[in-house]
Amino acid sequence: MGRKLAQPSDGPRRAVRAVRAGRRDVARVAGVTSYSLRKADPVKTRADAVVVGVQAVDGAPVLAGGGGAAVAKALGRGLAPLLARMKVTGASGEAVRVPTGGALTSPLLVLVGLGDPGAATSESLRRAAGVAARNLANASSVAVALPAEDAGSVRAVTDGLRSGAYAVQRVAPAPTKGSPARRRAAEEDGVAEVAVLSDCARQQACRQAFDTALLVADLADVARAWVNTPPNLLGPVELATQMADLRTAGSRARRAVEVEVVEEDELRALGCGGILGVSSGSSRPARLVRMTYRPKGATRHVALVGKGITYDSGGLTIKPGSSMKTMKTDMAGAASVVAATYAVAELELPVAVTAYAPLAENMLSGAALRPGDVLRMYDGQTVEVQNTDAEGRLVLADALAMAAELEPDAIVEMSTLTGACVTALGERIAGLFGEDATVAGVERAAAATGELLWRLPVPESTLEAIRTESSIADLLQHNWVRWGSSSWAAAFLAQFVKGREWAHLDIAGPSYNSGGAWGHTPSGATGFGVRTLVEYVAQSAQAADGA
Ligand code: BES
Ligand code: MN
Ligand code: ZN
């Protein structure tokens, strides 16, 4: 039956070796953690810990799925008093560690809550798996027996485990500081081997779901790492370089993406007044990253655009200090779009993708953009600037106009655009704006990935106001009316898509979790949007098939 997991004492080295040796079971290394998909009995599996889900059935805890049933049988009559003693309820977010006392081969059972089975979705599984991942730090090998009996649930469990395991990279101390032993300890910390147990482990669809989940989660973690990197260490030049370097970091398929980094001379020649205007106050030059993926036989073309302000001080319209402290998150849209494009290529999805990431730093100096300035954008439209802190729409205007020029079937743009969107929807839900068909497509994709979004309007009267309220330019950037400023921002972006199908996601809230970790969402950068963008592209391939 199932393969044995490594002995705890074997540590990470063995896991890595096993993967290099190309073991037959699907396995991947992420950091020092290797993941595998196996058919095995959780009762007899050798691991430091076994994870089982608990449902709250009419308020009473019940171990979930085939794995849960096997564990319940092994614990026998001891189970009910044990659950009662440990106050296990099965509520979502719950994690309770129980010593098995020899009833299972593994010494430790970790019970994670799945919530009410009536309300179960793939997101409840993803969250429970994420909670499990965050409660396993001391184990070296883990077997996960959450209910994963088909491809969809294998994907959710794997995604949640991988996503919940993310840890912020601390800034490395100078090489002379920190003893080698301490550094080694840090590297070897954490789980070495995670086995996802599933009865469908040998079926192609489940193995593929497992692989896809790891790949997309890996790239979402890259987006998280970019956002979490302190802004002094990651300006537009550094970020553009890292984005381009990622091309050769994954499987060969990733190299199908062509990456261009457009420098300032060329931005000037192209007439990118928005990107250059925003960047002018910073001593660090702007960049535009353009990615092109053209698989053979593609019948659809999607353009992705992401806001890449590596730091947003507000510029001359300076932010109050407390609003500035997390403004390294202002390139989260660009990070997600770039990560998603690499994932699309690695999955070899049959959809053409062009991605644009305008990168700039919004700072103040004698050369900074002023309220009152008029900029000429890439498409020739002039814009009267009123607020240098509404910089996102300015860099996006150039990128959207470039994207529209290619006449893609749809443009999906993602940006940490307005604080008002966080006021409206909170920190966990993105605002969604745009044309019906693209909005519906993004909603379908988000329903599959569990990322939360809510549609908000782009009012006709606002589109009109932006085109008529400046006496000196074609468009008014901002009108200093607080109310509905997310819609104003979206309506401003709409002026640059040339009537094409498009959607705008305002991710100012969900891109960054300023509270503690929950489910599979870590504290700090979340990587929001990577999963939904990949899913959107995957689903648009199917739409093209059906057409
Ligand atoms: N980057 C901010 C938006 C933001 C706010 C992102 C909170 C993440 C968390 C954006 O550039 C900005 O400053 N927007 C202004 C718009 C206003 C001037 C219309 C804002 O939200 O105040
Ligand atoms: Mn701003
Ligand atoms: Zn901003």
PDB file of C-alpha atoms and ligand atoms in Angstrom, residues 307 312 314 319 330 362 388-391, ligand 2:
ATOM      1  CA  LYS A 307      -0.134  48.395 -10.260  1.00  0.00           C
ATOM      2  CA  ASP A 312       3.614  55.060  -1.919  1.00  0.00           C
ATOM      3  CA  GLY A 314       1.643  59.972  -1.369  1.00  0.00           C
ATOM      4  CA  LYS A 319       0.162  60.642   3.489  1.00  0.00           C
ATOM      5  CA  ASP A 330       1.408  49.107  -3.250  1.00  0.00           C
ATOM      6  CA  ASN A 362       5.884  57.629  -5.399  1.00  0.00           C
ATOM      7  CA  THR A 388      -0.300  63.084  -6.193  1.00  0.00           C
ATOM      8  CA  ASP A 389      -1.505  60.349  -3.842  1.00  0.00           C
ATOM      9  CA  ALA A 390      -3.918  59.158  -6.543  1.00  0.00           C
ATOM     10  CA  GLU A 391      -0.861  57.897  -8.432  1.00  0.00           C
TER      11      GLU A 391
HETATM   12 MN    MN B   2      -1.410  56.860  -3.288  1.00  0.00          MN
END
